[in-house]
CSV table of C-alpha atoms in Angstrom, one decimal:
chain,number,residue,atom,x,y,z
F,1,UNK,CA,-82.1,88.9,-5.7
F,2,UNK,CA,-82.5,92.2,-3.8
F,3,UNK,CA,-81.2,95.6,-4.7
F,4,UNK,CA,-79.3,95.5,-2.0
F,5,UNK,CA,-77.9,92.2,-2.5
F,6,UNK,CA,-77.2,93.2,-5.9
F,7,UNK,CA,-75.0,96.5,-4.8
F,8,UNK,CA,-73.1,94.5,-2.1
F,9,UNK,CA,-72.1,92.0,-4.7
F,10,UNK,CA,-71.2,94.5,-7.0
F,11,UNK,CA,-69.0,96.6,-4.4
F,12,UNK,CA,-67.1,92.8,-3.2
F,13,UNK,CA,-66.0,92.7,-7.2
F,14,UNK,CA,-65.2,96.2,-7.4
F,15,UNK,CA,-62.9,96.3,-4.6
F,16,UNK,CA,-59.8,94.9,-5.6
F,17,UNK,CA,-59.9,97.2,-8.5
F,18,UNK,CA,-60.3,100.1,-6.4
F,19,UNK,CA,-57.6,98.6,-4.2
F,20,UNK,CA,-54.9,98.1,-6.7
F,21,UNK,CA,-56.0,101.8,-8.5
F,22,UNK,CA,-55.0,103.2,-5.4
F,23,UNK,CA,-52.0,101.2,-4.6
F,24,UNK,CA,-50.5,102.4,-8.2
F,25,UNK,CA,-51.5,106.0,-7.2
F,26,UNK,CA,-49.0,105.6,-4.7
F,27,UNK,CA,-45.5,106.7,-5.0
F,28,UNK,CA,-42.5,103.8,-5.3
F,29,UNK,CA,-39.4,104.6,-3.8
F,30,UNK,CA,-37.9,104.6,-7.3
F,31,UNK,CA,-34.4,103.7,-6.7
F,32,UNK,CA,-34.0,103.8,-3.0
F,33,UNK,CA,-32.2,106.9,-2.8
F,34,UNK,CA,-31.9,108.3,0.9
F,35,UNK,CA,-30.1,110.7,2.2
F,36,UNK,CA,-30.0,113.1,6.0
F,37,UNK,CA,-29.6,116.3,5.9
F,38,UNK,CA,-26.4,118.1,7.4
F,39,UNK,CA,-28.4,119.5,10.6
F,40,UNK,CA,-30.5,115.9,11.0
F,41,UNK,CA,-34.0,117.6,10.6
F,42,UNK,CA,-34.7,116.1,7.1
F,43,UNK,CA,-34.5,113.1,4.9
F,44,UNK,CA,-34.9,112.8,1.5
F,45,UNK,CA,-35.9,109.6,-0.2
F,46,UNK,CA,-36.3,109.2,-4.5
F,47,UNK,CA,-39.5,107.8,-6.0
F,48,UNK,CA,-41.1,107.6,-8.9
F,49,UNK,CA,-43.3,110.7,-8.3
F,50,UNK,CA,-40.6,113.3,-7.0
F,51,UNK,CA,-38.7,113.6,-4.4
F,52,UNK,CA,-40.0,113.5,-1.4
F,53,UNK,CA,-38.5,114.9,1.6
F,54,UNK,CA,-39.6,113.9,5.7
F,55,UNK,CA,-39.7,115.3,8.8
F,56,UNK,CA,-36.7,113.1,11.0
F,57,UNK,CA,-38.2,113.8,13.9
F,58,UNK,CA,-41.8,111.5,12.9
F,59,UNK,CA,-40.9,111.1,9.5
F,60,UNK,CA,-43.8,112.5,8.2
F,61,UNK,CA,-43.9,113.9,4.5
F,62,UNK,CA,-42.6,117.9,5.1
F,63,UNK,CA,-42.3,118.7,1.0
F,64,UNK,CA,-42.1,116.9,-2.4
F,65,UNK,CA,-39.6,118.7,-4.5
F,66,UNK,CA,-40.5,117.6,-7.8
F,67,UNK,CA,-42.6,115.1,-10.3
F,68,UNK,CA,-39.8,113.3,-12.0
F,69,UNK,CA,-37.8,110.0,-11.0
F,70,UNK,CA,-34.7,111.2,-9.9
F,71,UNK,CA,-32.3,108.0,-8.6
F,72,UNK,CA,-29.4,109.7,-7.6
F,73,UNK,CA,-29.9,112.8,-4.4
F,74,UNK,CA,-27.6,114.3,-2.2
F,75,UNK,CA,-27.8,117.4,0.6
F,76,UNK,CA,-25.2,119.3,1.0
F,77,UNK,CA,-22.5,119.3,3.9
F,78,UNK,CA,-23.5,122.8,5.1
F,79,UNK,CA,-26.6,124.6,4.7
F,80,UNK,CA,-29.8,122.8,3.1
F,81,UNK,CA,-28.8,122.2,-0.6
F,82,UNK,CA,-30.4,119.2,-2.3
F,83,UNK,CA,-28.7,118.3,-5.2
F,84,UNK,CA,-30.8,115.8,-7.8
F,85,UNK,CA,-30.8,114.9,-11.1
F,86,UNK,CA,-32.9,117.3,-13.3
F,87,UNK,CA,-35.7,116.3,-15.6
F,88,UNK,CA,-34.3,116.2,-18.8
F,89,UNK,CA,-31.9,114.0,-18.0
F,90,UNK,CA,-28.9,116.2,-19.3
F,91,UNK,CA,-27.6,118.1,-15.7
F,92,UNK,CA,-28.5,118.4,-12.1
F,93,UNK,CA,-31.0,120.0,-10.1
F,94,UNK,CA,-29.6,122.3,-6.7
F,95,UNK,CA,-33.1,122.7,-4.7
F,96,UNK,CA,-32.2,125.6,-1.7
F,97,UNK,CA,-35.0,124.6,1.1
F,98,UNK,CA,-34.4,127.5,2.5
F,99,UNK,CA,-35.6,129.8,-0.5
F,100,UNK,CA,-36.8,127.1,-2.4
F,101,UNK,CA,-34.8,128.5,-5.9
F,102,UNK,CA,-33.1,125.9,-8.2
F,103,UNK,CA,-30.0,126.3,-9.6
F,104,UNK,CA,-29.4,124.1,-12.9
F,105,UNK,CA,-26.0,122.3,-13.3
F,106,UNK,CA,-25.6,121.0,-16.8
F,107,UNK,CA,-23.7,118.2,-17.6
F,108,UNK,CA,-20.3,119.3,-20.1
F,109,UNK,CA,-20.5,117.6,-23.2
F,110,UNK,CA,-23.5,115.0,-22.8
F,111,UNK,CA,-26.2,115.6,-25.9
F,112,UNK,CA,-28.4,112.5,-24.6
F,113,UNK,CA,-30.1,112.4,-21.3
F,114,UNK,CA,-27.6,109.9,-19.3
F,115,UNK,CA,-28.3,107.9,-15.4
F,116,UNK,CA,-26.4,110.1,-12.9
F,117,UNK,CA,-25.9,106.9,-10.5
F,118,UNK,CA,-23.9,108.9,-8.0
F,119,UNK,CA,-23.9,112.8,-6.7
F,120,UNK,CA,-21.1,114.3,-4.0
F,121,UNK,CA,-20.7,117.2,-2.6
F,122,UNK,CA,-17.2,118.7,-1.8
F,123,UNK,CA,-16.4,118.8,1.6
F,124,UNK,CA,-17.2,122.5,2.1
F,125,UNK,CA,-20.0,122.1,-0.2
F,126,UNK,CA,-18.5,124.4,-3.0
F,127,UNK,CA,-18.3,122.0,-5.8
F,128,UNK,CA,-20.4,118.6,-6.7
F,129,UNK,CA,-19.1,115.4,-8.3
F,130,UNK,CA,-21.4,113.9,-10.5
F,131,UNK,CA,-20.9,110.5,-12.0
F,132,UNK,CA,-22.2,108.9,-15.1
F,133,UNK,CA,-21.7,106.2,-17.5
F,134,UNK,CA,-18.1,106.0,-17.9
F,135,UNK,CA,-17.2,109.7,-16.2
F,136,UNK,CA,-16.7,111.8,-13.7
F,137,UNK,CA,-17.0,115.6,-13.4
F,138,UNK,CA,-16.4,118.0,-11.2
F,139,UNK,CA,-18.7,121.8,-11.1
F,140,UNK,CA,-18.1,124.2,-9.1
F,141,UNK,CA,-21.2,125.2,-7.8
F,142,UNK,CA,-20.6,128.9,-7.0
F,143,UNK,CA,-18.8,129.4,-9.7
F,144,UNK,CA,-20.7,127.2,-12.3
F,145,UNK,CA,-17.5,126.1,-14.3
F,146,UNK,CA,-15.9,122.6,-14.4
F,147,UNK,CA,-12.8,122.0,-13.2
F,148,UNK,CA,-12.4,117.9,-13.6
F,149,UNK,CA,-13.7,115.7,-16.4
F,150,UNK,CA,-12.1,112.0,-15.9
F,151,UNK,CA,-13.0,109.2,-18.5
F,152,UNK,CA,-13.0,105.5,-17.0
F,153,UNK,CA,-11.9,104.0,-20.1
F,154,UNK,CA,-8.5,103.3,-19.5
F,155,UNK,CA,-9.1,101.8,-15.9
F,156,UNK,CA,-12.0,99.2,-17.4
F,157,UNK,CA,-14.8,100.2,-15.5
F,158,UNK,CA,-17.5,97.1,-14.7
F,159,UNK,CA,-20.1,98.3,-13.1
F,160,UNK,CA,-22.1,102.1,-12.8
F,161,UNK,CA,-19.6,104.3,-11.3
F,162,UNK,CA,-19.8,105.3,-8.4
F,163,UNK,CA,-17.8,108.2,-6.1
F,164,UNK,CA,-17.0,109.4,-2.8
F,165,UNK,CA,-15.2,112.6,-1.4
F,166,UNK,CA,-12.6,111.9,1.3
F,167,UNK,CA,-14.0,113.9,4.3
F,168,UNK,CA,-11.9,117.2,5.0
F,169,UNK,CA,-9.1,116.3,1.5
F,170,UNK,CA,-8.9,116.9,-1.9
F,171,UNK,CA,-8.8,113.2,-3.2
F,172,UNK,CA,-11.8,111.9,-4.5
F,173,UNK,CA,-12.5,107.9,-4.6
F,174,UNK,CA,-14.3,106.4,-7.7
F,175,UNK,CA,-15.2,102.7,-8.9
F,176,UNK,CA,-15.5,100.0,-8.6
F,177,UNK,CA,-12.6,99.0,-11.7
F,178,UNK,CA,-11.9,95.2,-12.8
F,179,UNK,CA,-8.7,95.9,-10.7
F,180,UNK,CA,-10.1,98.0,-7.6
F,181,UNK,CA,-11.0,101.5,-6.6
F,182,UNK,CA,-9.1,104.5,-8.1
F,183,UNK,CA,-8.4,107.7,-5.8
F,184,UNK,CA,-8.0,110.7,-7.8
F,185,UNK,CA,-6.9,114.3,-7.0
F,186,UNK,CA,-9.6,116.6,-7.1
F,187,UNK,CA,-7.6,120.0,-9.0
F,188,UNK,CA,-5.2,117.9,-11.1
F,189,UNK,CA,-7.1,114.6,-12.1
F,190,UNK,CA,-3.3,112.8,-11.1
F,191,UNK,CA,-4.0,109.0,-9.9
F,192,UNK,CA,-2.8,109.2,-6.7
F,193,UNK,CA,-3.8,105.7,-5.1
F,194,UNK,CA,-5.1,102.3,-6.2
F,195,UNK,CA,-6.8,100.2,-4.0
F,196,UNK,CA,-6.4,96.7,-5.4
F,197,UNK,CA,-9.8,94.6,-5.2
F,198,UNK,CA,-10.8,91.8,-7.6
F,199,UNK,CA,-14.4,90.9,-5.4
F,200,UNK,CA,-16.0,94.4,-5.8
F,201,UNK,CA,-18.4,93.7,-8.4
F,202,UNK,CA,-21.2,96.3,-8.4
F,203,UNK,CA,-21.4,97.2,-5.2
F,204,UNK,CA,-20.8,100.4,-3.0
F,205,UNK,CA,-17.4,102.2,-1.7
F,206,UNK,CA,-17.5,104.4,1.2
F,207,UNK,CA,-14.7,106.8,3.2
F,208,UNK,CA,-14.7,106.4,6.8
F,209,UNK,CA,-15.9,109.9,8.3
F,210,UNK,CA,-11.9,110.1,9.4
F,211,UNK,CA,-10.8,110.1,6.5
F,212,UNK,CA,-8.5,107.0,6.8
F,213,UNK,CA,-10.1,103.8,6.0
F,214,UNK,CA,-12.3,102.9,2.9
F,215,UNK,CA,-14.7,100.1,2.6
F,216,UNK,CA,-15.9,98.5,-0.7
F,217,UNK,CA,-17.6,95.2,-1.3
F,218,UNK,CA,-21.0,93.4,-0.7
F,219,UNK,CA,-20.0,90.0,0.7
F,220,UNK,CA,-17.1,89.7,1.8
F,221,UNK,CA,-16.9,93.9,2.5
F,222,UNK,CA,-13.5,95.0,2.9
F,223,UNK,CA,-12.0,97.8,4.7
F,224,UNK,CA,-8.6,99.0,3.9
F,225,UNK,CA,-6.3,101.7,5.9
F,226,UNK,CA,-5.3,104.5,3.2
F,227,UNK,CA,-2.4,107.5,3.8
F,228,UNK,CA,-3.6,109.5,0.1
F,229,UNK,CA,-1.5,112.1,-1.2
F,230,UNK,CA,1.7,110.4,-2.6
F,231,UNK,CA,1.5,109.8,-6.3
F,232,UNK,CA,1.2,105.8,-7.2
F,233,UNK,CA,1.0,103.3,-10.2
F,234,UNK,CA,-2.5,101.4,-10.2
F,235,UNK,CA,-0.4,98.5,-11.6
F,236,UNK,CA,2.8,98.6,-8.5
F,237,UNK,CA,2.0,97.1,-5.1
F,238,UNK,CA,-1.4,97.3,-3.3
F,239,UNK,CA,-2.3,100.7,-2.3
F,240,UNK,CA,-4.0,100.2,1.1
F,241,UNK,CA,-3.5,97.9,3.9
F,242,UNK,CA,-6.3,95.5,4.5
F,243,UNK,CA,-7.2,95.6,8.0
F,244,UNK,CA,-10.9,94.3,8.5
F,245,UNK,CA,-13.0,91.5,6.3
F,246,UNK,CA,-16.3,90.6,6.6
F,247,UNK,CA,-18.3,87.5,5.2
F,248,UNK,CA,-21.8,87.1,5.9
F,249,UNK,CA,-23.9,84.1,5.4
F,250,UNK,CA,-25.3,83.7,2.1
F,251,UNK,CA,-27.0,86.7,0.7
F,252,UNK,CA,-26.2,90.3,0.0
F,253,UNK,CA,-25.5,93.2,1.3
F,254,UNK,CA,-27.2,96.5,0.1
F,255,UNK,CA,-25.9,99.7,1.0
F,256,UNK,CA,-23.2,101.0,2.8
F,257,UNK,CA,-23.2,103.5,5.6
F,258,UNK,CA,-20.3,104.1,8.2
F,259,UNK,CA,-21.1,105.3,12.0
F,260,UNK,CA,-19.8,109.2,12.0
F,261,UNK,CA,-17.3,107.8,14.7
F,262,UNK,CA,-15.8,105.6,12.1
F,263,UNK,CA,-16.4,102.2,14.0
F,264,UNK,CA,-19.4,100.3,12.4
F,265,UNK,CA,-21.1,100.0,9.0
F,266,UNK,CA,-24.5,99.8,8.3
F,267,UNK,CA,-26.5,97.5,5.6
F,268,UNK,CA,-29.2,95.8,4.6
F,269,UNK,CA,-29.2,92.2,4.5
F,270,UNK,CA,-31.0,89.9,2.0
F,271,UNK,CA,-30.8,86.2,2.5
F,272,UNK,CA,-31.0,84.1,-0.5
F,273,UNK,CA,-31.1,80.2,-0.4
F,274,UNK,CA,-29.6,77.9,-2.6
F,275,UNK,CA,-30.9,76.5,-5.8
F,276,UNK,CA,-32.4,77.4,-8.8
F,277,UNK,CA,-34.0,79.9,-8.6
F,278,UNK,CA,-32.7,81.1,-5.3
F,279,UNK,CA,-35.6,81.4,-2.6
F,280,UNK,CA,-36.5,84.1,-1.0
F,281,UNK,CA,-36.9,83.8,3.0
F,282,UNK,CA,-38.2,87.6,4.3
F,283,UNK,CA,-37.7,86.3,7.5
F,284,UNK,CA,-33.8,86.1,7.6
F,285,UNK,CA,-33.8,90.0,6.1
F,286,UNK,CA,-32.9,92.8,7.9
F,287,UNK,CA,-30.7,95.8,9.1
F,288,UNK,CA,-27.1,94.6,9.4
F,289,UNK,CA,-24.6,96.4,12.0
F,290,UNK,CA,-21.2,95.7,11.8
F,291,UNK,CA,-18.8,96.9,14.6
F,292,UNK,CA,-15.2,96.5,13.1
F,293,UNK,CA,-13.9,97.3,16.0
F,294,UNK,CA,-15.0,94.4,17.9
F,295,UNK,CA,-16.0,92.2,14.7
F,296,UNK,CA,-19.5,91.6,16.3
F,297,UNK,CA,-22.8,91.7,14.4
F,298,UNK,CA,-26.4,92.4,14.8
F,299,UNK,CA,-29.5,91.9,12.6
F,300,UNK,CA,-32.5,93.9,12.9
F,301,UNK,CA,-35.2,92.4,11.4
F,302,UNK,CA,-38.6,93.5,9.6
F,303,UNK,CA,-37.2,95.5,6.6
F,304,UNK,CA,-36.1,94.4,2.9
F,305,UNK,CA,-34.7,95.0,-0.1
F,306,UNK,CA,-35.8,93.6,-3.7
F,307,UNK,CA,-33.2,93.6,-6.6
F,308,UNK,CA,-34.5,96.2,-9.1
F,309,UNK,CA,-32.3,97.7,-11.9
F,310,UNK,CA,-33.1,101.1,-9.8
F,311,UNK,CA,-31.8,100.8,-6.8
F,312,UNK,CA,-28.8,102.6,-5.4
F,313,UNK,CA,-26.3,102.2,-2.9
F,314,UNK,CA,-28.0,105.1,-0.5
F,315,UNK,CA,-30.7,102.6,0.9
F,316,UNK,CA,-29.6,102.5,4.5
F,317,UNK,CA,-27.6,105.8,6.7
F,318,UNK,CA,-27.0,107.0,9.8
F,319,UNK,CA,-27.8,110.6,11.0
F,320,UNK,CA,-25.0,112.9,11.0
F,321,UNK,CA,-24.7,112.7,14.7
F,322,UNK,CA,-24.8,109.2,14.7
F,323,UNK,CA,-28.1,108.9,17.0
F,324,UNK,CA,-30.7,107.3,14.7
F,325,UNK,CA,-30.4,105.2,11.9
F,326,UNK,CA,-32.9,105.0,8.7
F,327,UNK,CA,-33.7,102.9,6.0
F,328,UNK,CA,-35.9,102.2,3.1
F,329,UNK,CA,-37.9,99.0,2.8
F,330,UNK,CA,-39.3,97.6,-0.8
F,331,UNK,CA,-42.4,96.7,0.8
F,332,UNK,CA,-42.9,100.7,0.7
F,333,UNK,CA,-41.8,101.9,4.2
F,334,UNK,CA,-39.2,104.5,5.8
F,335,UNK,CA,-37.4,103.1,9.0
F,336,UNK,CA,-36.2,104.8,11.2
F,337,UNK,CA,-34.3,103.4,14.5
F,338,UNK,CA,-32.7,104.8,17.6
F,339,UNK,CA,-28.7,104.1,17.4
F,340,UNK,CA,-28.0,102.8,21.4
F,341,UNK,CA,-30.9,100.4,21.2
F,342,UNK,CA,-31.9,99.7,17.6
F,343,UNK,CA,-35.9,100.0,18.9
F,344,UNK,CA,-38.0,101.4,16.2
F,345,UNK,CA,-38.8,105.2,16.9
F,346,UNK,CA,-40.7,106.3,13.6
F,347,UNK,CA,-41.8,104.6,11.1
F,348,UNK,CA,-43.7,106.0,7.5
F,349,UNK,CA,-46.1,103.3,5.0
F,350,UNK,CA,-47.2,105.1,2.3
F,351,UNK,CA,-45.2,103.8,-0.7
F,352,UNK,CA,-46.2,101.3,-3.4
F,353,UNK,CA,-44.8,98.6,-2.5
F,354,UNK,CA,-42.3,96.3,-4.4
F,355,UNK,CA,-44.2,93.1,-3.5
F,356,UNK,CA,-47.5,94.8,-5.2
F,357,UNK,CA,-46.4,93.5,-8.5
């Protein structure tokens, strides 16, 4: 055999090595945290290799923040704050992309790094909500103090807690509970509403940009009509009328995220067939729109989502004007689609994907 022969042969054995090196160089969108900026120019996505942050317009890769998996992100409402959680596992990171300082948030009372599986930011941006394990605390960012520290013991929390701010009020929504969803009061910590749901499992809760509706729930998703601000029993009669219920064909739904006019909701869909073990049929996947308003549905096809202990409920939202919508796929893509006809306008590959393993 010839020299040359020989060093062909030799390169056709090598290269699935040097295929699947590189494909584990890559970064894994550790978690499927995404989340737009409050002036639409960025979006931030969490992998196993920092988080990186892309240009909206192309979604090309503008900065990586850091070198650490970080699952849970969230910008702020005004100005360009990204809050994440830090390294040691113990606080949370406030990245300023403006003047690229941090500012370092430390968890009250924790001694062992913890999961911080939800982040919020007050509605003017003043204070975060952090939630882990079985708690919820409040900082005041500015002020670097805490004025809320909740426990979830008494309301037997099943699943990793998750919270949501109502848009422009003091009442903060946390859950999901074996009963429901639990509505607190920022300053005083009082229970001021219960929403009663038995069919939450783990899955995510969202206030409608409004302010009047919430949605929990990944098959069937409800969404109740609230009035917070009177003080209620979690055990008296429900604390929200049910006004809209939605079932979808076999499957789940991943991720929540409401239109800012308050009249759709956003997910992604994965089919599963029956049997054991359940089938998986990529085809039937996709980007779900709901339009309560109307009850009518669309899928759009060609992106996924592959149950991994990592993921979070940020895997699919619209841009604060409600223009373009993006999402993250486990086969290591960024979506991203234009709102009036759903047509892809950008699109980034460059993350490990899921199906590599």
């Amino acid at each position: 055999m010839s020299a040359m022969r020989c060093l062909a042969l030799m390169l056709l054995l090598l290269l699935p090595r040097l295929t699947t090196a590189r494909a584990q160089e890559l970064p894994q969108l550790w978690g499927a945290g995404l989340d737009w900026s409050s002036d639409a120019r960025y979006i931030a996505v969490t992998t196993d290799k920092g988080v990186h942050i892309h240009n909206s317009d192309d979604l090309s890769v503008y900065r990586v923040v850091n070198d650490w998996i970080s699952t849970a992100i969230k910008w702020s409402n005004h100005g360009l704050k990204l809050a994440f959680q830090s390294e040691d596992g113990l606080g949370v990171t406030v990245w300023d992309l403006r003047s690229e300082e941090e500012t370092y948030l430390s968890i009250y009372g924790v001694q062992d790094p913890v999961q911080i599986t939800s982040i919020q930011w007050a509605p003017e941006s003043e204070a975060l909500a952090i939630a882990f394990e079985r708690e919820v605390q409040i900082h005041n960012f500015e002020q670097r103090t805490v004025r809320l520290r909740k426990s979830f013991e008494a309301l037997y929390h099943i699943a990793l807690p998750q919270i949501h701010w109502r848009p422009g009020g003091p009442e903060i929504m946390s859950g999901p509970f074996l009963n429901g969803i639990a509505i607190w009061h920022r300053y005083t910590g009082m229970l001021i509403d219960f929403i009663w749901n038995r069919e939450g499992g783990n899955s995510p809760l969202r206030w409608s940009p409004d302010g009047n509706m919430i949605a929990a729930g990944n098959g069937p998703v409800t969404v109740w009509r609230v009035k917070p601000g009177h003080p209620h029993s979690q055990w008296e009669e429900i604390g929200g009328e049910r006004i809209h219920e939605f079932d979808y064909e076999r499957g789940r739904l991943w991720g929540m995220s409401w239109h800012p006019d308050s009249t759709k909701l956003a997910f992604i869909f994965s089919h599963v067939e029956s049997g054991y073990p359940p089938k998986r049929d990529f085809s039937r996947d996709g980007a779900l729109i709901w339009d309560i308003s109307t009850d009518a549905t669309r899928l759009i096809p060609d992106v996924f989502i592959i149950d991994t202990p990592y993921h979070t409920d940020k895997v699919i939202e619209w841009s604060p004007d409600g223009s373009k919508l993006a999402a993250v796929s486990s086969d290591g893509r960024v979506v991203m689609w234009e709102t009036d006809t759903y047509l892809v306008i950008a699109e980034y590959d460059s993350y490990r994907s899921l199906l590599d393993w």
